[in-house]
mmCIF file of C-alpha atoms and ligand atoms in Angstrom:
data_model
loop_
_atom_site.group_PDB
_atom_site.id
_atom_site.type_symbol
_atom_site.label_atom_id
_atom_site.label_comp_id
_atom_site.label_asym_id
_atom_site.label_seq_id
_atom_site.Cartn_x
_atom_site.Cartn_y
_atom_site.Cartn_z
ATOM 1 C CA MET R 1 -25.992 0.191 8.335
ATOM 2 C CA ASN R 2 -27.048 -0.966 4.875
ATOM 3 C CA LEU R 3 -26.112 1.541 2.143
ATOM 4 C CA SER R 4 -29.442 1.021 0.388
ATOM 5 C CA ALA R 5 -31.096 2.758 3.395
ATOM 6 C CA PHE R 6 -29.775 5.975 1.779
ATOM 7 C CA GLY R 7 -31.041 5.063 -1.705
ATOM 8 C CA GLY R 8 -33.941 7.524 -1.620
ATOM 9 C CA LEU R 9 -31.952 10.553 -0.397
ATOM 10 C CA PRO R 10 -32.885 13.720 -2.358
ATOM 11 C CA LEU R 11 -29.924 15.180 -4.250
ATOM 12 C CA ARG R 12 -28.757 18.592 -2.946
ATOM 13 C CA SER R 13 -25.619 20.730 -3.275
ATOM 14 C CA PHE R 14 -23.128 19.869 -0.576
ATOM 15 C CA GLU R 15 -19.560 20.666 0.434
ATOM 16 C CA THR R 16 -17.326 19.099 3.072
ATOM 17 C CA CYS R 17 -13.667 18.460 3.895
ATOM 18 C CA TRP R 18 -11.994 15.638 5.855
ATOM 19 C CA LYS R 19 -8.428 14.808 6.823
ATOM 20 C CA ALA R 20 -7.759 11.065 7.124
ATOM 21 C CA PRO R 21 -4.590 9.229 8.168
ATOM 22 C CA SER R 22 -2.756 6.287 6.628
ATOM 23 C CA ASN R 23 -2.284 3.082 8.643
ATOM 24 C CA ILE R 24 0.270 0.284 8.904
ATOM 25 C CA ALA R 25 -0.950 -3.296 9.351
ATOM 26 C CA PHE R 26 0.522 -5.383 12.190
ATOM 27 C CA VAL R 27 -1.453 -8.416 10.944
ATOM 28 C CA LYS R 28 -1.863 -8.245 7.184
ATOM 29 C CA TYR R 29 -4.844 -8.422 4.860
ATOM 30 C CA TRP R 30 -3.606 -10.255 1.771
ATOM 31 C CA GLY R 31 -6.230 -12.224 -0.111
ATOM 32 C CA LYS R 32 -9.953 -11.597 -0.548
ATOM 33 C CA LYS R 33 -13.187 -13.533 -0.469
ATOM 34 C CA GLY R 34 -16.339 -12.320 -2.237
ATOM 35 C CA HIS R 35 -16.458 -8.636 -3.106
ATOM 36 C CA GLN R 36 -13.804 -6.720 -1.188
ATOM 37 C CA LEU R 37 -14.134 -8.949 1.901
ATOM 38 C CA PRO R 38 -10.982 -10.092 3.705
ATOM 39 C CA ALA R 39 -9.909 -13.761 3.729
ATOM 40 C CA ASN R 40 -8.593 -13.231 7.282
ATOM 41 C CA PRO R 41 -8.853 -10.667 10.083
ATOM 42 C CA SER R 42 -6.227 -7.895 10.196
ATOM 43 C CA LEU R 43 -5.233 -5.137 12.615
ATOM 44 C CA SER R 44 -3.306 -1.912 12.175
ATOM 45 C CA LEU R 45 -1.865 1.192 13.803
ATOM 46 C CA THR R 46 -3.338 4.466 12.553
ATOM 47 C CA LEU R 47 -0.617 7.025 11.784
ATOM 48 C CA SER R 48 -0.439 10.679 12.719
ATOM 49 C CA GLU R 49 1.661 12.521 10.125
ATOM 50 C CA CYS R 50 0.957 10.671 6.859
ATOM 51 C CA THR R 51 -2.481 12.034 6.008
ATOM 52 C CA THR R 52 -4.706 13.033 3.079
ATOM 53 C CA THR R 53 -6.955 16.102 3.164
ATOM 54 C CA THR R 54 -9.903 15.996 0.757
ATOM 55 C CA LYS R 55 -12.447 18.684 -0.112
ATOM 56 C CA LEU R 56 -15.530 17.378 -1.858
ATOM 57 C CA LYS R 57 -18.233 19.400 -3.630
ATOM 58 C CA LEU R 58 -21.351 17.620 -4.782
ATOM 59 C CA SER R 59 -23.809 19.158 -7.261
ATOM 60 C CA GLU R 60 -26.563 17.984 -9.541
ATOM 61 C CA GLY R 61 -25.412 16.788 -12.980
ATOM 62 C CA GLU R 62 -26.826 15.094 -16.089
ATOM 63 C CA ALA R 63 -24.830 11.955 -15.447
ATOM 64 C CA LEU R 64 -22.252 10.818 -12.883
ATOM 65 C CA SER R 65 -19.024 12.771 -13.418
ATOM 66 C CA VAL R 66 -15.890 13.465 -11.380
ATOM 67 C CA SER R 67 -13.221 16.160 -11.637
ATOM 68 C CA LEU R 68 -10.234 15.753 -9.360
ATOM 69 C CA LEU R 69 -7.167 17.804 -8.447
ATOM 70 C CA LEU R 70 -4.271 16.234 -6.556
ATOM 71 C CA ASP R 71 -2.044 18.950 -5.085
ATOM 72 C CA GLY R 72 -3.662 21.401 -7.518
ATOM 73 C CA LYS R 73 -3.033 19.253 -10.616
ATOM 74 C CA GLU R 74 -5.719 17.531 -12.737
ATOM 75 C CA MET R 75 -5.469 13.756 -12.374
ATOM 76 C CA PRO R 76 -7.726 12.123 -15.003
ATOM 77 C CA GLY R 77 -6.576 8.590 -14.075
ATOM 78 C CA PHE R 78 -7.414 9.079 -10.398
ATOM 79 C CA ALA R 79 -10.724 10.792 -11.324
ATOM 80 C CA GLN R 80 -11.644 7.755 -13.430
ATOM 81 C CA LYS R 81 -10.855 5.431 -10.514
ATOM 82 C CA VAL R 82 -13.167 7.429 -8.213
ATOM 83 C CA GLN R 83 -15.864 7.493 -10.895
ATOM 84 C CA THR R 84 -15.726 3.684 -11.264
ATOM 85 C CA TYR R 85 -15.983 3.393 -7.475
ATOM 86 C CA LEU R 86 -19.040 5.702 -7.349
ATOM 87 C CA GLN R 87 -20.602 3.856 -10.281
ATOM 88 C CA GLY R 88 -20.319 0.662 -8.200
ATOM 89 C CA LEU R 89 -22.029 2.382 -5.233
ATOM 90 C CA SER R 90 -24.895 3.606 -7.460
ATOM 91 C CA LYS R 91 -26.549 0.168 -7.221
ATOM 92 C CA ASP R 92 -27.467 1.126 -3.641
ATOM 93 C CA LEU R 93 -27.390 4.904 -4.124
ATOM 94 C CA PRO R 94 -29.028 5.521 -7.520
ATOM 95 C CA TRP R 95 -28.979 9.342 -7.128
ATOM 96 C CA LEU R 96 -25.205 9.141 -7.637
ATOM 97 C CA LEU R 97 -25.955 8.720 -11.350
ATOM 98 C CA GLN R 98 -27.144 12.366 -11.517
ATOM 99 C CA SER R 99 -24.261 13.856 -9.494
ATOM 100 C CA HIS R 100 -21.146 15.816 -10.274
ATOM 101 C CA PHE R 101 -18.252 15.510 -7.829
ATOM 102 C CA HIS R 102 -15.451 18.038 -7.632
ATOM 103 C CA ILE R 103 -12.645 16.718 -5.448
ATOM 104 C CA GLU R 104 -9.504 18.544 -4.303
ATOM 105 C CA THR R 105 -7.066 16.355 -2.436
ATOM 106 C CA SER R 106 -3.538 16.617 -1.063
ATOM 107 C CA ASN R 107 -1.202 14.355 0.894
ATOM 108 C CA THR R 108 1.225 15.422 3.633
ATOM 109 C CA PHE R 109 3.684 12.864 2.303
ATOM 110 C CA PRO R 110 4.990 13.644 -1.170
ATOM 111 C CA HIS R 111 3.455 11.528 -3.941
ATOM 112 C CA GLY R 112 5.720 8.613 -4.845
ATOM 113 C CA THR R 113 7.525 8.303 -1.512
ATOM 114 C CA GLY R 114 6.404 4.720 -1.327
ATOM 115 C CA ILE R 115 3.811 5.323 1.401
ATOM 116 C CA ALA R 116 0.495 3.817 0.356
ATOM 117 C CA SER R 117 -1.780 6.806 -0.212
ATOM 118 C CA SER R 118 -4.826 4.637 -0.968
ATOM 119 C CA ALA R 119 -5.641 4.044 2.728
ATOM 120 C CA SER R 120 -5.703 7.742 3.686
ATOM 121 C CA GLY R 121 -6.995 8.890 0.287
ATOM 122 C CA MET R 122 -9.942 6.514 0.132
ATOM 123 C CA ALA R 123 -10.759 6.951 3.834
ATOM 124 C CA ALA R 124 -10.973 10.739 3.282
ATOM 125 C CA ILE R 125 -13.309 10.351 0.266
ATOM 126 C CA ALA R 126 -15.442 7.829 2.171
ATOM 127 C CA LEU R 127 -15.790 10.247 5.120
ATOM 128 C CA CYS R 128 -16.927 13.040 2.767
ATOM 129 C CA LEU R 129 -19.545 10.704 1.273
ATOM 130 C CA ALA R 130 -20.703 9.472 4.685
ATOM 131 C CA ASP R 131 -21.007 13.105 5.779
ATOM 132 C CA TYR R 132 -23.480 13.639 2.942
ATOM 133 C CA LEU R 133 -25.451 10.515 3.881
ATOM 134 C CA PHE R 134 -25.602 11.281 7.615
ATOM 135 C CA GLN R 135 -26.158 15.056 7.343
ATOM 136 C CA GLY R 136 -24.065 16.058 10.347
ATOM 137 C CA GLN R 137 -24.740 13.000 12.557
ATOM 138 C CA ARG R 138 -21.310 11.686 13.667
ATOM 139 C CA ASP R 139 -21.971 8.689 15.875
ATOM 140 C CA SER R 140 -20.715 5.099 15.643
ATOM 141 C CA ASP R 141 -23.133 4.397 12.726
ATOM 142 C CA PHE R 142 -21.492 7.239 10.803
ATOM 143 C CA TYR R 143 -17.978 5.803 11.294
ATOM 144 C CA GLN R 144 -19.118 2.246 10.499
ATOM 145 C CA THR R 145 -20.727 3.397 7.271
ATOM 146 C CA ALA R 146 -17.659 5.485 6.370
ATOM 147 C CA SER R 147 -15.473 2.433 7.074
ATOM 148 C CA ASN R 148 -17.701 0.260 4.867
ATOM 149 C CA LEU R 149 -17.536 2.867 2.071
ATOM 150 C CA ALA R 150 -13.730 3.045 2.414
ATOM 151 C CA ARG R 151 -13.435 -0.766 2.274
ATOM 152 C CA LEU R 152 -15.289 -0.852 -1.034
ATOM 153 C CA ALA R 153 -12.622 1.476 -2.481
ATOM 154 C CA SER R 154 -9.520 -0.067 -0.867
ATOM 155 C CA GLY R 155 -9.676 -2.771 1.801
ATOM 156 C CA SER R 156 -6.947 -1.422 4.075
ATOM 157 C CA ALA R 157 -8.579 2.057 4.004
ATOM 158 C CA CYS R 158 -11.439 0.814 6.199
ATOM 159 C CA ARG R 159 -9.051 0.671 9.187
ATOM 160 C CA SER R 160 -8.052 4.375 8.840
ATOM 161 C CA LEU R 161 -11.347 5.545 10.346
ATOM 162 C CA TYR R 162 -10.250 5.214 13.979
ATOM 163 C CA GLY R 163 -7.372 6.525 16.095
ATOM 164 C CA GLY R 164 -4.901 4.179 17.822
ATOM 165 C CA PHE R 165 -5.388 0.589 16.666
ATOM 166 C CA ALA R 166 -8.183 -0.736 14.452
ATOM 167 C CA SER R 167 -9.219 -4.264 13.541
ATOM 168 C CA TRP R 168 -11.121 -5.568 10.529
ATOM 169 C CA GLY R 169 -12.624 -9.019 10.016
ATOM 170 C CA GLU R 170 -13.379 -9.951 13.638
ATOM 171 C CA VAL R 171 -16.393 -7.814 14.582
ATOM 172 C CA SER R 172 -17.361 -7.543 10.904
ATOM 173 C CA ASP R 173 -15.935 -8.220 7.439
ATOM 174 C CA GLU R 174 -17.706 -5.114 6.132
ATOM 175 C CA TYR R 175 -16.219 -2.449 8.360
ATOM 176 C CA ALA R 176 -13.373 -1.991 10.821
ATOM 177 C CA SER R 177 -13.686 -1.310 14.559
ATOM 178 C CA PRO R 178 -11.452 0.467 17.089
ATOM 179 C CA LEU R 179 -9.221 -1.839 19.130
ATOM 180 C CA GLU R 180 -8.324 -0.911 22.721
ATOM 181 C CA VAL R 181 -4.723 -1.722 23.635
ATOM 182 C CA HIS R 182 -2.515 -1.518 26.749
ATOM 183 C CA PRO R 183 -1.724 2.141 27.680
ATOM 184 C CA GLU R 184 2.039 1.568 27.157
ATOM 185 C CA LEU R 185 1.485 0.575 23.536
ATOM 186 C CA ARG R 186 -0.771 3.494 22.632
ATOM 187 C CA GLU R 187 2.085 5.819 21.726
ATOM 188 C CA LEU R 188 4.240 3.688 19.418
ATOM 189 C CA CYS R 189 6.571 5.368 16.914
ATOM 190 C CA ASP R 190 6.679 4.369 13.239
ATOM 191 C CA ASP R 191 9.696 5.750 11.354
ATOM 192 C CA VAL R 192 9.240 4.933 7.694
ATOM 193 C CA LEU R 193 12.536 4.218 5.963
ATOM 194 C CA VAL R 194 11.853 4.850 2.276
ATOM 195 C CA ILE R 195 14.191 2.410 0.532
ATOM 196 C CA SER R 196 12.788 3.172 -2.914
ATOM 197 C CA SER R 197 10.022 5.480 -4.104
ATOM 198 C CA ALA R 198 9.869 3.840 -7.552
ATOM 199 C CA GLU R 199 6.449 2.611 -8.702
ATOM 200 C CA LYS R 200 5.665 -0.977 -7.595
ATOM 201 C CA SER R 201 6.033 -3.662 -10.279
ATOM 202 C CA VAL R 202 2.862 -5.456 -9.095
ATOM 203 C CA SER R 203 -0.135 -3.555 -7.661
ATOM 204 C CA SER R 204 -1.889 -4.615 -4.447
ATOM 205 C CA ARG R 205 -4.969 -5.479 -6.498
ATOM 206 C CA ALA R 206 -2.928 -7.921 -8.619
ATOM 207 C CA GLY R 207 -1.225 -9.250 -5.474
ATOM 208 C CA HIS R 208 -4.566 -10.049 -3.817
ATOM 209 C CA GLU R 209 -5.654 -11.849 -6.998
ATOM 210 C CA ARG R 210 -2.574 -14.036 -6.927
ATOM 211 C CA MET R 211 -3.710 -15.419 -3.569
ATOM 212 C CA GLN R 212 -6.647 -17.066 -5.401
ATOM 213 C CA GLU R 213 -4.471 -19.735 -6.975
ATOM 214 C CA HIS R 214 -1.813 -19.760 -4.302
ATOM 215 C CA PRO R 215 -0.712 -23.246 -3.175
ATOM 216 C CA PHE R 216 -0.255 -22.040 0.431
ATOM 217 C CA ALA R 217 -3.365 -19.825 0.630
ATOM 218 C CA SER R 218 -5.371 -21.819 3.167
ATOM 219 C CA ALA R 219 -2.340 -22.345 5.430
ATOM 220 C CA ARG R 220 -1.640 -18.601 5.262
ATOM 221 C CA PHE R 221 -5.227 -17.680 6.180
ATOM 222 C CA GLU R 222 -5.120 -20.078 9.150
ATOM 223 C CA GLN R 223 -1.788 -18.625 10.292
ATOM 224 C CA ALA R 224 -3.139 -15.073 9.944
ATOM 225 C CA LYS R 225 -6.166 -15.937 12.109
ATOM 226 C CA LYS R 226 -3.850 -17.264 14.812
ATOM 227 C CA ASN R 227 -1.473 -14.293 14.502
ATOM 228 C CA TYR R 228 -4.441 -11.938 14.762
ATOM 229 C CA GLN R 229 -5.601 -13.476 18.055
ATOM 230 C CA GLN R 230 -2.079 -13.604 19.494
ATOM 231 C CA SER R 231 -1.199 -10.075 18.373
ATOM 232 C CA LYS R 232 -4.418 -8.686 19.826
ATOM 233 C CA ALA R 233 -3.782 -10.453 23.165
ATOM 234 C CA ALA R 234 -0.182 -9.154 23.272
ATOM 235 C CA LEU R 235 -1.302 -5.594 22.405
ATOM 236 C CA GLN R 236 -3.840 -5.731 25.221
ATOM 237 C CA SER R 237 -1.445 -7.158 27.800
ATOM 238 C CA GLY R 238 1.329 -4.713 26.777
ATOM 239 C CA ASP R 239 3.804 -7.386 25.648
ATOM 240 C CA ILE R 240 5.852 -5.423 23.087
ATOM 241 C CA HIS R 241 8.221 -8.344 22.398
ATOM 242 C CA GLU R 242 5.364 -10.664 21.414
ATOM 243 C CA VAL R 243 3.750 -7.881 19.358
ATOM 244 C CA GLY R 244 7.119 -7.357 17.626
ATOM 245 C CA ARG R 245 7.666 -11.060 16.988
ATOM 246 C CA ILE R 246 4.316 -11.369 15.232
ATOM 247 C CA LEU R 247 4.842 -8.054 13.424
ATOM 248 C CA GLU R 248 8.023 -9.342 11.775
ATOM 249 C CA THR R 249 6.556 -12.790 11.022
ATOM 250 C CA GLU R 250 3.622 -11.092 9.285
ATOM 251 C CA ALA R 251 5.907 -8.891 7.166
ATOM 252 C CA LEU R 252 8.059 -11.839 6.128
ATOM 253 C CA THR R 253 5.006 -14.000 5.392
ATOM 254 C CA LEU R 254 3.397 -11.276 3.243
ATOM 255 C CA HIS R 255 6.524 -11.122 1.096
ATOM 256 C CA ALA R 256 6.937 -14.916 1.137
ATOM 257 C CA MET R 257 3.389 -15.167 -0.290
ATOM 258 C CA MET R 258 4.435 -12.834 -3.116
ATOM 259 C CA MET R 259 7.580 -14.834 -3.848
ATOM 260 C CA THR R 260 5.815 -18.214 -3.796
ATOM 261 C CA SER R 261 2.696 -17.251 -5.775
ATOM 262 C CA PRO R 262 2.282 -19.023 -9.149
ATOM 263 C CA GLN R 263 3.810 -15.992 -10.892
ATOM 264 C CA GLY R 264 6.289 -15.136 -8.153
ATOM 265 C CA PHE R 265 7.542 -11.606 -7.645
ATOM 266 C CA THR R 266 9.610 -9.660 -5.137
ATOM 267 C CA LEU R 267 8.894 -6.154 -3.922
ATOM 268 C CA PHE R 268 11.715 -5.688 -1.452
ATOM 269 C CA ARG R 269 15.158 -4.401 -2.497
ATOM 270 C CA PRO R 270 18.657 -5.366 -1.301
ATOM 271 C CA ASN R 271 18.673 -2.510 1.228
ATOM 272 C CA SER R 272 15.321 -3.682 2.635
ATOM 273 C CA LEU R 273 17.087 -6.906 3.652
ATOM 274 C CA VAL R 274 20.134 -5.045 4.999
ATOM 275 C CA ALA R 275 17.852 -2.895 7.182
ATOM 276 C CA MET R 276 15.910 -5.932 8.475
ATOM 277 C CA GLU R 277 19.156 -7.686 9.424
ATOM 278 C CA LYS R 278 20.523 -4.586 11.157
ATOM 279 C CA VAL R 279 17.343 -4.302 13.236
ATOM 280 C CA ARG R 280 17.629 -7.948 14.270
ATOM 281 C CA LEU R 281 21.315 -7.571 15.314
ATOM 282 C CA PHE R 282 20.629 -4.288 17.153
ATOM 283 C CA ARG R 283 17.895 -5.999 19.137
ATOM 284 C CA GLN R 284 20.107 -8.974 19.905
ATOM 285 C CA GLU R 285 22.886 -6.712 21.216
ATOM 286 C CA THR R 286 20.855 -4.106 23.112
ATOM 287 C CA LYS R 287 17.634 -6.006 24.006
ATOM 288 C CA LEU R 288 15.796 -2.793 23.048
ATOM 289 C CA PRO R 289 12.331 -3.216 21.470
ATOM 290 C CA LEU R 290 12.891 -2.094 17.871
ATOM 291 C CA TYR R 291 10.939 -4.115 15.288
ATOM 292 C CA TYR R 292 10.176 -3.777 11.591
ATOM 293 C CA THR R 293 7.330 -4.404 9.227
ATOM 294 C CA LEU R 294 6.793 -3.904 5.490
ATOM 295 C CA ASP R 295 3.753 -3.083 3.433
ATOM 296 C CA ALA R 296 3.393 -4.329 -0.139
ATOM 297 C CA GLY R 297 6.611 -2.550 -1.141
ATOM 298 C CA PRO R 298 10.332 -2.263 -0.316
ATOM 299 C CA ASN R 299 10.030 0.300 2.505
ATOM 300 C CA ILE R 300 10.668 -0.505 6.144
ATOM 301 C CA HIS R 301 8.372 0.671 8.942
ATOM 302 C CA LEU R 302 10.390 0.843 12.164
ATOM 303 C CA ILE R 303 8.104 0.280 15.132
ATOM 304 C CA TYR R 304 9.196 1.081 18.710
ATOM 305 C CA PRO R 305 8.163 2.814 21.930
ATOM 306 C CA GLU R 306 9.766 6.289 22.254
ATOM 307 C CA ASN R 307 13.470 5.749 23.115
ATOM 308 C CA SER R 308 16.468 8.014 22.415
ATOM 309 C CA GLU R 309 18.971 5.165 21.952
ATOM 310 C CA ILE R 310 16.743 3.544 19.307
ATOM 311 C CA LYS R 311 16.329 6.912 17.548
ATOM 312 C CA LYS R 312 20.118 7.407 17.498
ATOM 313 C CA PHE R 313 20.614 3.973 15.950
ATOM 314 C CA ILE R 314 17.952 4.624 13.285
ATOM 315 C CA GLN R 315 19.557 7.957 12.342
ATOM 316 C CA SER R 316 23.126 6.681 12.173
ATOM 317 C CA GLU R 317 22.755 3.096 10.888
ATOM 318 C CA LEU R 318 19.444 2.802 9.041
ATOM 319 C CA SER R 319 18.754 6.226 7.579
ATOM 320 C CA PRO R 320 21.753 6.036 5.125
ATOM 321 C CA LEU R 321 20.195 2.881 3.582
ATOM 322 C CA GLY R 322 17.169 4.765 2.255
ATOM 323 C CA GLU R 323 16.103 7.759 0.193
ATOM 324 C CA LYS R 324 14.502 9.398 3.215
ATOM 325 C CA LEU R 325 13.124 8.780 6.676
ATOM 326 C CA ILE R 326 9.618 9.913 7.635
ATOM 327 C CA ALA R 327 9.079 10.117 11.404
ATOM 328 C CA ASP R 328 5.524 9.105 12.189
ATOM 329 C CA ARG R 329 3.689 7.731 15.228
ATOM 330 C CA ALA R 330 0.313 6.581 16.513
ATOM 331 C CA GLY R 331 -2.413 9.048 15.528
ATOM 332 C CA GLU R 332 -5.830 10.160 16.727
ATOM 333 C CA GLY R 333 -7.814 9.295 13.600
ATOM 334 C CA PRO R 334 -9.621 11.436 11.029
ATOM 335 C CA VAL R 335 -10.817 15.017 11.579
ATOM 336 C CA LEU R 336 -13.295 17.328 9.887
ATOM 337 C CA CYS R 337 -11.266 20.222 8.393
HETATM 338 O O1 PMV H 1 -5.970 -2.032 0.640
HETATM 339 P P1 PMV H 1 -5.342 -2.790 -0.457
HETATM 340 O O2 PMV H 1 -6.331 -3.522 -1.302
HETATM 341 O O3 PMV H 1 -4.418 -1.886 -1.261
HETATM 342 O O4 PMV H 1 -4.405 -3.937 0.169
HETATM 343 C C1 PMV H 1 -3.229 -3.626 0.844
HETATM 344 C C2 PMV H 1 -2.873 -4.716 1.805
HETATM 345 C C3 PMV H 1 -1.599 -4.479 2.595
HETATM 346 O O5 PMV H 1 -1.328 -3.091 2.728
HETATM 347 C C4 PMV H 1 -0.402 -5.132 1.924
HETATM 348 C C5 PMV H 1 -1.757 -5.098 3.979
HETATM 349 C C6 PMV H 1 -2.733 -4.413 4.895
HETATM 350 O O6 PMV H 1 -3.447 -5.119 5.599
HETATM 351 O O7 PMV H 1 -2.750 -3.162 4.937
#
């Protein structure tokens, strides 16, 4: 639904609270076209434990203003980011220019653990906003609009609106959609091995920009389209080995794009490589379906169907390589608090 359809909404006091999960991409979004539109389709697993809970209070103000507490602490930088985002939305929703937002937000995963909080954080804010627009109506239009609002804040956030798997860039470039998969792949585990929680040297925003001038950009977008189709087919037929093969190719390609961009950079660390190699050898020896992926950072997401032997290996061989291990798994999607 077009956001401008809500342009004439009368301003009223409003309060809501949503909990939204993070997600991990199996086929990556890396490179944009137009305004916050993806250069290729992507798909991701919505997580269960890594979530953001956001309370939003809206009241009438003289001009658009935002106050924001993260875990009880004032965050002027984050408040400014949200204000810039709302300012952008005011083209379609002019009443935003007379609103004051008070936002209280908290993450289940400690800040700076290397888990991207923008997907869950922006999805939670988008749900609060959509709640205001839809006034209690929570049908597929509500979730599509919330997904569209989340995308405008952070692309990957638009996929956090649905439980299980979500895809973005096939049905629409403007919002994500739920993706049905084979029953055996609905309950995948994702143990996040935090190799380093240090701040990234290059932000995702800057990384996307570097795809503009990238010598391999068009080949990458073609490959991603193919990987998307193949990954989706494998997820639907329940072929974990094919899903895992593409998962690892996507992670390696994402980081290869970073390394080969005109101003090349690396985000992984020596222990990221050690962990990847250990996973490969473990799989070779045991034939058990343990696979890895990385986000735009050094941390390793370990993806596998529930299995005690795999868990034992992760605890004894991989866990010592990182600062901490966060056990997560497929989640149900956002909830109203
Ligand atoms: O959502 P953004 O703009 O921070 O981009 C993040 C993209 C990746 O996380 C690296 C990949 C993805 O599809 O989630």
